[in-house]
XYZ file of C-alpha atoms in Angstrom:
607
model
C -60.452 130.060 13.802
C -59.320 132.685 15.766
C -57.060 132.014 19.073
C -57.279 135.615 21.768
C -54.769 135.328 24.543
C -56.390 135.857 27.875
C -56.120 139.231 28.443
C -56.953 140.326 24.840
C -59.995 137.697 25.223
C -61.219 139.452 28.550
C -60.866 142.961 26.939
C -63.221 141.804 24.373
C -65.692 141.244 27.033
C -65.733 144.759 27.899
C -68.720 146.746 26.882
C -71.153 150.092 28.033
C -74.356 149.195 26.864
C -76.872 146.514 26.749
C -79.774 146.266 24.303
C -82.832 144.942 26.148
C -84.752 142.298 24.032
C -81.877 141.808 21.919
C -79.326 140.346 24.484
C -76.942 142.629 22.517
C -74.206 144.848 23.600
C -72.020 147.205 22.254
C -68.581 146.375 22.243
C -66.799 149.939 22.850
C -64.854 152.482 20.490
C -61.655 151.197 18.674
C -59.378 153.654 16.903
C -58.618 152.788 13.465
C -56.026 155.402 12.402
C -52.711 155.952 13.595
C -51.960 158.463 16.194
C -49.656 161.280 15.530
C -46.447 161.737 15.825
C -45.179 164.520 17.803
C -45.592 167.770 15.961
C -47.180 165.877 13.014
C -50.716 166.921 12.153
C -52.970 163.784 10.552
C -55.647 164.526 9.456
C -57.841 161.422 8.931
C -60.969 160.959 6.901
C -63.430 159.463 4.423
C -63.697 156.347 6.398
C -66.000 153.263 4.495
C -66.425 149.632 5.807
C -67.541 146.468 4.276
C -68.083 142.909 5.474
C -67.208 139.591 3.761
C -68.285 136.536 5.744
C -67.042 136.835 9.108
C -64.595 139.627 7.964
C -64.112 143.254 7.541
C -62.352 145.670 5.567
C -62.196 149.561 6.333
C -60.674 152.239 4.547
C -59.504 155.637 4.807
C -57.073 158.264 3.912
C -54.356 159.843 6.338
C -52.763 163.426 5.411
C -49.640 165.385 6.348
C -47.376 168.204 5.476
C -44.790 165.682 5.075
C -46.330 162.684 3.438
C -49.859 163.926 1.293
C -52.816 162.482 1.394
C -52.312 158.504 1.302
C -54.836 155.362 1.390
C -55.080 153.386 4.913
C -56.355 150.164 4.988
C -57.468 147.417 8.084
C -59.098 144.669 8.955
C -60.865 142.635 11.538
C -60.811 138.549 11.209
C -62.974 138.203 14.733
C -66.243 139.831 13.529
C -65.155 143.457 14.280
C -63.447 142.739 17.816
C -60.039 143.897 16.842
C -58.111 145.226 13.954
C -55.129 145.286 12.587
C -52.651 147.617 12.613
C -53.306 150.500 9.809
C -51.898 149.473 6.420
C -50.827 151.911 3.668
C -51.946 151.249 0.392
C -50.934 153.877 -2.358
C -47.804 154.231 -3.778
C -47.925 157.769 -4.512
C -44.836 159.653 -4.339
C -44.448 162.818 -2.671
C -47.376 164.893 -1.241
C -49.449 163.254 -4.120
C -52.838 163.553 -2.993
C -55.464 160.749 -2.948
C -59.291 160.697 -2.770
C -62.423 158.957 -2.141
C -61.787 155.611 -1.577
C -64.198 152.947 -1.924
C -63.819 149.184 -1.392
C -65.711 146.250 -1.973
C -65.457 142.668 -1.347
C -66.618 139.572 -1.484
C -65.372 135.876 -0.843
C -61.382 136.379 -0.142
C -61.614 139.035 -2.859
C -61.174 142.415 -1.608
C -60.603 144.973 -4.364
C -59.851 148.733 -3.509
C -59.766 151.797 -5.014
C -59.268 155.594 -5.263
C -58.691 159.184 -7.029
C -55.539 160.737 -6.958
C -53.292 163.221 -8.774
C -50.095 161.905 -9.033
C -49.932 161.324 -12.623
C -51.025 165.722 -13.190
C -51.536 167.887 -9.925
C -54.861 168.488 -9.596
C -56.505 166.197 -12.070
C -57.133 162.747 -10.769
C -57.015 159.487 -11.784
C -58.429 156.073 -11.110
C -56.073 153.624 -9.592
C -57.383 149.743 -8.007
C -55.653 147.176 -5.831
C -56.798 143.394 -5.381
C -56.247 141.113 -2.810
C -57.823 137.632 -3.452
C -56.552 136.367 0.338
C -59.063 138.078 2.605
C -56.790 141.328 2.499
C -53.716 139.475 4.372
C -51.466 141.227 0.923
C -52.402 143.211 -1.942
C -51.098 142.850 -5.918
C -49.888 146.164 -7.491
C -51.505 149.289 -8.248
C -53.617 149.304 -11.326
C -53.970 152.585 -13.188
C -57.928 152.234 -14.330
C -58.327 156.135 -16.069
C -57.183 154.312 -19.514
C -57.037 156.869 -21.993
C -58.265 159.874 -19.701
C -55.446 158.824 -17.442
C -52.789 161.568 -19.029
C -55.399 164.197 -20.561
C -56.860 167.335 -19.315
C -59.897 165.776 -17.872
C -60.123 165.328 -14.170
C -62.101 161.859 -12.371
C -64.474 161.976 -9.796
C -67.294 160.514 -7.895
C -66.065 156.938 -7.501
C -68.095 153.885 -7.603
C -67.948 150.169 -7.670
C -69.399 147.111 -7.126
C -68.735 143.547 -6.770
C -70.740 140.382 -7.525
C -67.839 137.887 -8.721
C -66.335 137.033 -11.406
C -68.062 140.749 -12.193
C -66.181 143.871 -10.478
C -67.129 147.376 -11.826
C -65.531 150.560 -10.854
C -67.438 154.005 -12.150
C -66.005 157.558 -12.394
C -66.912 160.821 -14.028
C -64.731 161.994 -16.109
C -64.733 165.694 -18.490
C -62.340 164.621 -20.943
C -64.011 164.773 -23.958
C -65.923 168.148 -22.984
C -62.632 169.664 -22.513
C -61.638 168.455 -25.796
C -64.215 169.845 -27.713
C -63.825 172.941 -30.217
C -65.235 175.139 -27.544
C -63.994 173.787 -23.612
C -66.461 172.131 -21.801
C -66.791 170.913 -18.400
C -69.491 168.325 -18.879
C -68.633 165.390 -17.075
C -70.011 161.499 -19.086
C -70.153 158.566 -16.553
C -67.593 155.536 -17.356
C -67.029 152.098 -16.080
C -64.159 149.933 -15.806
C -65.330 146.275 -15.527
C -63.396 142.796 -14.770
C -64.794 139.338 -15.329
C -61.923 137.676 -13.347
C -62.029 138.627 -10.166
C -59.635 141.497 -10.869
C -56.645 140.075 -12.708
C -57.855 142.571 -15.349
C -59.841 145.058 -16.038
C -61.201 146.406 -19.676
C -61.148 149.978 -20.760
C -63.548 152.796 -19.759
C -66.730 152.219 -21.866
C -69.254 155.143 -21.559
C -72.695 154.209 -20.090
C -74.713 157.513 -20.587
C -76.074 158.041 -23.557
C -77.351 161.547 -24.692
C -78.465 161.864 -28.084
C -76.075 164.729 -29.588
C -73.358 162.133 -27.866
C -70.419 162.322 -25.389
C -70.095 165.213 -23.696
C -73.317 166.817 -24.761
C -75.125 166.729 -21.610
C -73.327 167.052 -17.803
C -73.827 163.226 -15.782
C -73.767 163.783 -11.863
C -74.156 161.360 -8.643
C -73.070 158.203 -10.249
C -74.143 154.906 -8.568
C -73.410 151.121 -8.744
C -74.649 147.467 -7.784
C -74.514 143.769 -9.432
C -76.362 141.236 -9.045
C -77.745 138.354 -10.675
C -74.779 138.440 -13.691
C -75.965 141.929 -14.371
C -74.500 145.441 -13.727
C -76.614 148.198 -13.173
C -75.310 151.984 -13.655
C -77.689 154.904 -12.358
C -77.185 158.544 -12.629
C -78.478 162.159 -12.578
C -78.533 164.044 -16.263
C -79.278 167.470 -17.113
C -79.667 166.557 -21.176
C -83.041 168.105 -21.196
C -82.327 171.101 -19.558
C -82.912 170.112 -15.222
C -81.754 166.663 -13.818
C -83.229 163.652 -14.018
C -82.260 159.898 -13.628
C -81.333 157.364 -16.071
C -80.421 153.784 -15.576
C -78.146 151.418 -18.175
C -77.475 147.888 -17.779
C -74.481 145.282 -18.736
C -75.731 141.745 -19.029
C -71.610 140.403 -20.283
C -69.425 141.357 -17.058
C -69.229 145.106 -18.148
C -67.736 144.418 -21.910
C -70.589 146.084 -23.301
C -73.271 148.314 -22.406
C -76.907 149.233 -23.682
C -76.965 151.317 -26.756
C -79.426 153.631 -25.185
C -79.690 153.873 -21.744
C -83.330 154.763 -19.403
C -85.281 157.657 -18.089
C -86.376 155.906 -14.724
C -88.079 158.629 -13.274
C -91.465 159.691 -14.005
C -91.436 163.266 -13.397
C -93.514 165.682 -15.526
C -91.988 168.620 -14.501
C -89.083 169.108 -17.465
C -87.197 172.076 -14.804
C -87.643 170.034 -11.200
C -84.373 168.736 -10.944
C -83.420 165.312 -8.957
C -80.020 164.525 -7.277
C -78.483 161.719 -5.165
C -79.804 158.562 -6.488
C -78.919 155.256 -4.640
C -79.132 151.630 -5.715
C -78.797 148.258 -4.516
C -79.596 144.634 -6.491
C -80.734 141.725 -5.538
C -81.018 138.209 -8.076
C -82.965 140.233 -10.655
C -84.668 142.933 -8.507
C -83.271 146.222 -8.499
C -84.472 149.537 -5.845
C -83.503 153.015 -6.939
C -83.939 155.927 -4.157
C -83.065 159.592 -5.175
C -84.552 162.704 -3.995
C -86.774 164.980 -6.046
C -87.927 168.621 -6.824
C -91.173 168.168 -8.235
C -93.981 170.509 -6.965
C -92.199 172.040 -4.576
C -90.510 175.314 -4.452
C -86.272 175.847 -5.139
C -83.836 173.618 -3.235
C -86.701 171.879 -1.890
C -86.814 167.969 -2.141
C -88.812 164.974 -1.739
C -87.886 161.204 -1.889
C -88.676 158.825 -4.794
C -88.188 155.499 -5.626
C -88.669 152.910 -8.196
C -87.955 149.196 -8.811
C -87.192 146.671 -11.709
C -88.214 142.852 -11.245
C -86.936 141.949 -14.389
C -83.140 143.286 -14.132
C -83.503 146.382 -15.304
C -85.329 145.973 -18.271
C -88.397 147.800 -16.970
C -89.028 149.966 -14.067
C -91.865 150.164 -11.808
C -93.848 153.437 -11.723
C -92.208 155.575 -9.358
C -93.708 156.744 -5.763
C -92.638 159.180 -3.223
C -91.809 157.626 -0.129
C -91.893 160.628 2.448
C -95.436 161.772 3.787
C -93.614 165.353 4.668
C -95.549 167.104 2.077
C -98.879 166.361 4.185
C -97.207 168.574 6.966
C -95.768 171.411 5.427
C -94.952 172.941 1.776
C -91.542 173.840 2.717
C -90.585 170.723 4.626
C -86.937 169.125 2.721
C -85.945 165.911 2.344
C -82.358 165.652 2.643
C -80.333 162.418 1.154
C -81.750 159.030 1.586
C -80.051 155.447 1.852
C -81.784 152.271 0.610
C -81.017 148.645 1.072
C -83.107 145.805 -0.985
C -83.473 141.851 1.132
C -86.072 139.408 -0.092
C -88.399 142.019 -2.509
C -88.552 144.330 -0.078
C -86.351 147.890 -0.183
C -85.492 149.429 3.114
C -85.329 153.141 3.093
C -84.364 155.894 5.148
C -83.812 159.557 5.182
C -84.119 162.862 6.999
C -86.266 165.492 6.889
C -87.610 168.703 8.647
C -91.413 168.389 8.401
C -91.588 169.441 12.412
C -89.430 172.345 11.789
C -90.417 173.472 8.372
C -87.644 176.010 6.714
C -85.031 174.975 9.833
C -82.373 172.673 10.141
C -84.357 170.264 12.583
C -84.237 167.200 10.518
C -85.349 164.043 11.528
C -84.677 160.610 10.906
C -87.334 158.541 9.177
C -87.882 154.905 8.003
C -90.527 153.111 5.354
C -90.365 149.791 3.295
C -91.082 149.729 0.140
C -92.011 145.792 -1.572
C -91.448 144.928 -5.005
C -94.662 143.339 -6.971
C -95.576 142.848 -10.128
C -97.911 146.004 -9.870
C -95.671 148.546 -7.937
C -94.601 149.138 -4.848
C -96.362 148.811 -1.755
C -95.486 151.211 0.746
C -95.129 150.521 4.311
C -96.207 153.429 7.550
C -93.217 156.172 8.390
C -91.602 155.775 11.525
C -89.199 158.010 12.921
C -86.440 156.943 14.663
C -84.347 159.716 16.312
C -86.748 159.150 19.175
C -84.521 160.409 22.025
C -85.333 164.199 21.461
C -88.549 165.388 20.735
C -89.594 166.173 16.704
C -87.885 168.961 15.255
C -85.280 169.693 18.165
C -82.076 168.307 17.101
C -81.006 168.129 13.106
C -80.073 164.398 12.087
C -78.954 163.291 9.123
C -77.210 161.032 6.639
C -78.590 158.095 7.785
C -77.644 154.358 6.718
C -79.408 151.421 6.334
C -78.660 147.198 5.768
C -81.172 144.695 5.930
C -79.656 141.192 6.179
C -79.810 137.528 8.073
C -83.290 138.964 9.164
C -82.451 142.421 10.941
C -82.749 145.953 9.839
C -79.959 148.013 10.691
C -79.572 151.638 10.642
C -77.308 154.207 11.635
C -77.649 158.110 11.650
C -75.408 161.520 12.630
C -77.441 163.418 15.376
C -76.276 166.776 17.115
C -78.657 166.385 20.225
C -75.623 165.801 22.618
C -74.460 169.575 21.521
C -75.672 172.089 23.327
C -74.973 174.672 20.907
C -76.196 172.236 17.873
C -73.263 171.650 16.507
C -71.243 168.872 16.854
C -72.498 165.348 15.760
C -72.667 162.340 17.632
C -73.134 158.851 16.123
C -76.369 156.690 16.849
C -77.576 153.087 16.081
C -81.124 151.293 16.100
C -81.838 147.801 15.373
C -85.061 145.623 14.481
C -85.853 141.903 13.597
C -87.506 142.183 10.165
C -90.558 140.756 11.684
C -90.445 142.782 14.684
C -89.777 146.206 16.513
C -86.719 148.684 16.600
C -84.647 148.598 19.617
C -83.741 151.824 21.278
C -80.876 154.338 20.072
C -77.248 152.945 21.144
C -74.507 155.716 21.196
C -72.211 154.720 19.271
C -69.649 157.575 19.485
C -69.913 157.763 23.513
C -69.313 160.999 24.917
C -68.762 163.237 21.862
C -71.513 165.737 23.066
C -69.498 169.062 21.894
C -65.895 167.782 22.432
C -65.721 166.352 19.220
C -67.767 166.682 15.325
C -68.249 162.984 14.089
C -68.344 162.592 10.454
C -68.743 160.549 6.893
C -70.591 157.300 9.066
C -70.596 154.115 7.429
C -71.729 150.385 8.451
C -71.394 147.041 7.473
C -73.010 143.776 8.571
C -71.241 140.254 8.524
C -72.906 137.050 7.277
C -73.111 136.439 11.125
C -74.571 139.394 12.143
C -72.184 141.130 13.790
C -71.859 144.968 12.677
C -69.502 147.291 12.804
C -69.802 151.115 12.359
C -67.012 153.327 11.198
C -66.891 157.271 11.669
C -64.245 159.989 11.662
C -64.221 162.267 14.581
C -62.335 165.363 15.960
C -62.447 164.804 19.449
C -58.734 164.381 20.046
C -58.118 167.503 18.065
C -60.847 170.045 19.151
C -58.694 173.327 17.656
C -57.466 172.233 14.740
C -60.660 170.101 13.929
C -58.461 166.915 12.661
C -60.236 163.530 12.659
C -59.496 160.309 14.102
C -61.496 156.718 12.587
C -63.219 155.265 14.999
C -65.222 151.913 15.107
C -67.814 150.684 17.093
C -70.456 147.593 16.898
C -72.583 144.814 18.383
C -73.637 141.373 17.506
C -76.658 139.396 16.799
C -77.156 136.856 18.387
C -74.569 137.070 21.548
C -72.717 134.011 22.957
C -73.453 134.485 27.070
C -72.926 133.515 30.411
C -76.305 131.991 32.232
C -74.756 130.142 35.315
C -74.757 130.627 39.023
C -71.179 130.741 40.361
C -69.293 128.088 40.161
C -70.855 126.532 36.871
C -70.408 128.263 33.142
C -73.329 127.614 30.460
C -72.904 129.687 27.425
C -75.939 130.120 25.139
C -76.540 131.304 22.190
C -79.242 133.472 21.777
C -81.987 134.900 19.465
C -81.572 132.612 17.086
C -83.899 132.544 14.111
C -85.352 130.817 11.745
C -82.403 131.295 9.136
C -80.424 129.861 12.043
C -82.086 126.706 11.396
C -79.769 123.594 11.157
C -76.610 125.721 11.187
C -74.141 123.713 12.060
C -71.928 125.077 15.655
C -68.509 124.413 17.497
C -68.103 125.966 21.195
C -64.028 125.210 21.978
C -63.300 126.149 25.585
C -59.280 127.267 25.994
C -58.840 126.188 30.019
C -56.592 128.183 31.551
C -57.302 126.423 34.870
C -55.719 123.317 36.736
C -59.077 121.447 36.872
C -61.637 120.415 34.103
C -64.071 118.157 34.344
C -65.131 116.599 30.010
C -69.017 116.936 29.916
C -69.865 113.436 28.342
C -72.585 113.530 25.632
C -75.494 114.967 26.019
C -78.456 116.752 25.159
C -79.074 120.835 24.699
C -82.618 120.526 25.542
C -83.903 121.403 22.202
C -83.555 117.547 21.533
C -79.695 118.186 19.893
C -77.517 115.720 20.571
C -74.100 117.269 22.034
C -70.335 115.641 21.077
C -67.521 115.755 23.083
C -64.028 115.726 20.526
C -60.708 117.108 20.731
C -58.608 119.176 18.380
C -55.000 121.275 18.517
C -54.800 124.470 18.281
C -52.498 126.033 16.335
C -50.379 123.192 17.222
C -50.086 124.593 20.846
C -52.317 123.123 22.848
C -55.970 120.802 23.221
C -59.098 122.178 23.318
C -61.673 119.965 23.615
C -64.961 120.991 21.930
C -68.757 120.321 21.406
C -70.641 120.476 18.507
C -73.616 119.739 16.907
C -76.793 121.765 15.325
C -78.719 125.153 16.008
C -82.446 124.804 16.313
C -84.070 127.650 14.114
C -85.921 130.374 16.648
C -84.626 129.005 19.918
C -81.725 129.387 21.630
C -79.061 126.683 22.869
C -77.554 126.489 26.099
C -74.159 124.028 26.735
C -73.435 122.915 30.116
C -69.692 122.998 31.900
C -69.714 121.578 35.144
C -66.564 121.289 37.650
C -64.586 123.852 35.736
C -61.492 125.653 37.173
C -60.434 128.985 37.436
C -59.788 130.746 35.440
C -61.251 129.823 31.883
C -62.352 131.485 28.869
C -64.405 130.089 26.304
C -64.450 130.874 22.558
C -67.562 129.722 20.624
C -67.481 129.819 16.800
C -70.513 129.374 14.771
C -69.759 127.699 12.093
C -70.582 127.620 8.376
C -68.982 125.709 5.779
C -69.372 127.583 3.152
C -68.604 130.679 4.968
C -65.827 129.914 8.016
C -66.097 130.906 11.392
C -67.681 133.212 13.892
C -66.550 134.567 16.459
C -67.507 134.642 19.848
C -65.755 135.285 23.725
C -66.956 134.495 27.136
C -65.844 133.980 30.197
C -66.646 132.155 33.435
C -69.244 134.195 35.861
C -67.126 134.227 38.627
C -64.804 136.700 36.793
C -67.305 139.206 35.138
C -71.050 139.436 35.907
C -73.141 137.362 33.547
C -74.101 138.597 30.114
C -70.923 140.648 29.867
């Protein structure tokens, strides 16, 4: 649990903007990175989030004349509320400079890693770093590159993912090309694989397998997800002569890999070329989304995807999810995101089908649900609603579907006048339901400031948090700030008249159903009157017990169980002023939520 002292608590309360329907606010912009020191330049970017139970975990990298490019790493225990103070994570001497961090984590593991150069300027390497305590420390650095750690090849394109025991980290790597008789700079696709956690990792294997062998063909746009006990690698190949993209699969924790690996699209067209595939797994159903050249003209692009029920063993007939063709023959489908909950994959993209040949792309949503047949696709919607079609160009868009929402995040350069600049927006939907309008997440950017490389991340709660680098602080010289912004599903609230606090819980679902709760109240007051048992109304029996807090002090709390699909209100009557209350949802196999509220009488209701 998670102990705010009052003012911190009230700040949390804090918030511009309400989503109607939802109950749900935005909490407001924290800054994430450091701020300069005077006469230091930092610039600050490649920001990436992810969310472990209540927790989560951002990354980044921070650069200066005096200090390189260097690995930054926080994290919020309260559901994306706070965050600790920015955390350096490489050990790179000098201006060694590092790259493209990515981070994964589940449980209390939390495993980290990047590119960087310090072992030959300009030719990176893969280095890791665990933490199996929910980030609080982190072991040593782990050099990953293996053999191709020293050599004339050069890493790139970092992957990984994470379903433990099983963690999996992919790079491309030119090595072998650029050991061949005649110098190469074909890049093969590796993976470096624990089965502990990460106390230890194997050596590179290879994963794509062309048939004159290893550095035969070039391997681009590497991508990663486990599930199930299996890892499954996808990737673009140009073996016979344009793109296309093949799939391998490790059933033994990454030790081993198919001896020949899969042609998963079905593409007829041997010189259309494909690019940017994206995967995520599920138990043993797998969604791959990557966008495609077929029938259309140079640089032009539609999106494709395909599914495996089986893990990976055989793919679904592919289908192309955007209707853009029906509009116009030069309409482009830029890169797509996809997200796969419960059979069905959750895709999103943008395109310019409303201004054909121009950079007014719009953001656009479909489902797409696994059978045993195919795929069965589900209408476009568009959801950069707040300018008309065409007007404003949108793009890499993200998407999570999880605890029964749909989440997705986009870039958008409507609040530019000159078209610019991007801002940073966020829509939200019940899986069984409607999306809510666009929330703002970067407020006030409009031209004074270019937000970039957006990511998001959802907690087993439902809170989510947002992360984005943006120049705003630095409009000449263009350096980023990370930023972070969110909301929560459902919201802990205020429902009282004055002079009596209720907080409720609201838009619950049905996966809410017998979850167990705790709602602790922290009286700051002289007077409290103890609510004796009673009932919530939704026929839940309420108990009145007592713990200590950190040793400090007692808060007495009530507890019992959530009824699926309705919400719970919990009476206070008599209280004093002034008092905050801290509810925590509670799951034991997961920990605590976290919520704040506060009595009416000090901030209007709902905030």
């Amino acid at each position: 649990m998670h102990r705010l002292p009052l003012p911190a608590a009230l700040a949390l309360l804090a918030a511009p903007a309400a989503l109607p329907g939802h109950s749900q606010t935005l909490r407001g912009e924290i800054q994430l990175s450091p701020p300069a020191l005077p006469g230091q330049a930092i610039e600050s970017d490649e920001p990436t989030i992810v969310a472990a139970g209540s927790r989560f975990y951002a990354l980044w990298f921070e650069q200066t004349l005096e200090t390189g490019r260097d690995l930054y790493f926080s994290r919020s225990l309260d559901g994306g509320r706070s965050f600790s103070a920015a955390q350096r994570l490489d050990q790179a001497p000098g201006l060694a400079a590092a790259n493209e961090p990515v981070i994964v984590a589940q449980g209390n593991t939390v495993a980290v890693f990047w590119l960087d150069d310090r072992a030959a300027p300009t030719l990176e390497s893969v280095y890791g770093r665990i933490s199996t305590d929910g980030g609080q420390s982190f072991g040593p650095e782990l050099l990953l590159s293996g053999p191709f750690a020293f050599d004339l090849g050069d890493a790139d394109n970092l992957v990984a993912a994470i379903d433990l025991p099983r963690i999996a980290v992919g790079f491309e790597d030119d090595a072998v090309a650029k050991g061949q008789p005649v110098p190469g700079n074909n890049e093969d696709f590796y993976v470096v694989a624990s089965s502990n956690g990460g106390l230890s990792f194997g050596a590179p294997l290879r994963v794509n397998r062309p048939p004159l062998g290893a550095g035969s063909s070039d391997v681009d746009d590497p991508a990663l997800a486990a599930a199930g006990g299996v890892i499954h690698a996808v990737w673009v190949d140009n073996r016979g002569g344009a793109d296309k993209v093949f799939a391998n699969r490790s059933t033994n924790g990454g030790a081993s890999w198919a001896i020949t690996d899969q042609r998963i699209d079905d593409s007829l067209e041997p010189l259309a070329d494909v690019e940017d595939p994206r995967i995520d797994a599920q138990g043993p159903q797998v969604a791959v989304l990557w966008r495609d050249g077929r029938g259309l003209g140079l640089g032009q692009y539609a999106l494709y995807a395909t599914a495996s029920n089986d893990a990976g063993i055989t793919w679904l007939a592919d289908q192309r999810l955007d209707g853009a063709g029906a509009v116009s023959a030069l309409t482009n489908s830029k890169r797509g995101w996809i997200d796969l909950e419960a059979g069905v994959a959750h895709a999103v993209w943008a395109d310019n089908r409303f201004a054909p040949g121009l950079g007014g792309h719009d953001i656009w949503y479909r489902t797409a649900t696994l059978g045993a047949g195919g795929l069965t696709l589900g209408a476009e919607e568009r959801l950069d609603v707040g300018s008309a079609p065409g007007q404003h160009d949108a793009g890499l868009p993200r998407v999570l579907a999880q605890g029964g929402y749909v989440y997705v995040n986009w870039q958008d350069r409507r609040d530019d006048p000159l078209g610019l600049a991007d801002s940073l927006y966020l829509r939200v939907r019940a899986i069984d339901g409607a999306f809510g309008p666009e929330l703002p997440l970067a407020s006030g950017l409009g031209s004074a400031g270019d937000a970039e490389e957006n990511g998001i991340a959802v907690s087993a709660y439902r809170d989510l948090v947002c992360i984005w680098g943006d120049d705003r602080e630095e409009p000449v010289t263009k350096l980023n700030d990370i930023h972070v912004n969110g909301l929560r599903l459902p919201t802990l609230s205020e429902v009282a008249p004055p002079g009596l606090l209720q907080l409720r819980i609201g838009d619950t679902t049905g996966l809410d159903a017998g979850r167990p709760f705790l709602v602790a109240f922290s009286i700051s007051g002289t007077n409290y009157t103890p609510l004796p048992q009673s009932s919530s109304g939704l026929g839940v029996a309420l108990t009145i017990d007592a713990l200590t807090f950190a040793g400090l002090e007692l808060l007495p709390f009530f507890s019992g169980a959530i009824a699926g699909g309705q919400g719970l209100t919990v009476p206070l009557p008599g209280v004093g002023l002034p008092l905050i209350a801290v509810g925590l949802l509670w799951n034991p196999a997961l920990g605590f939520d976290f919520y704040a509220a506060t009595d009416p009488l000090l901030l209007p209701a709902g905030q």
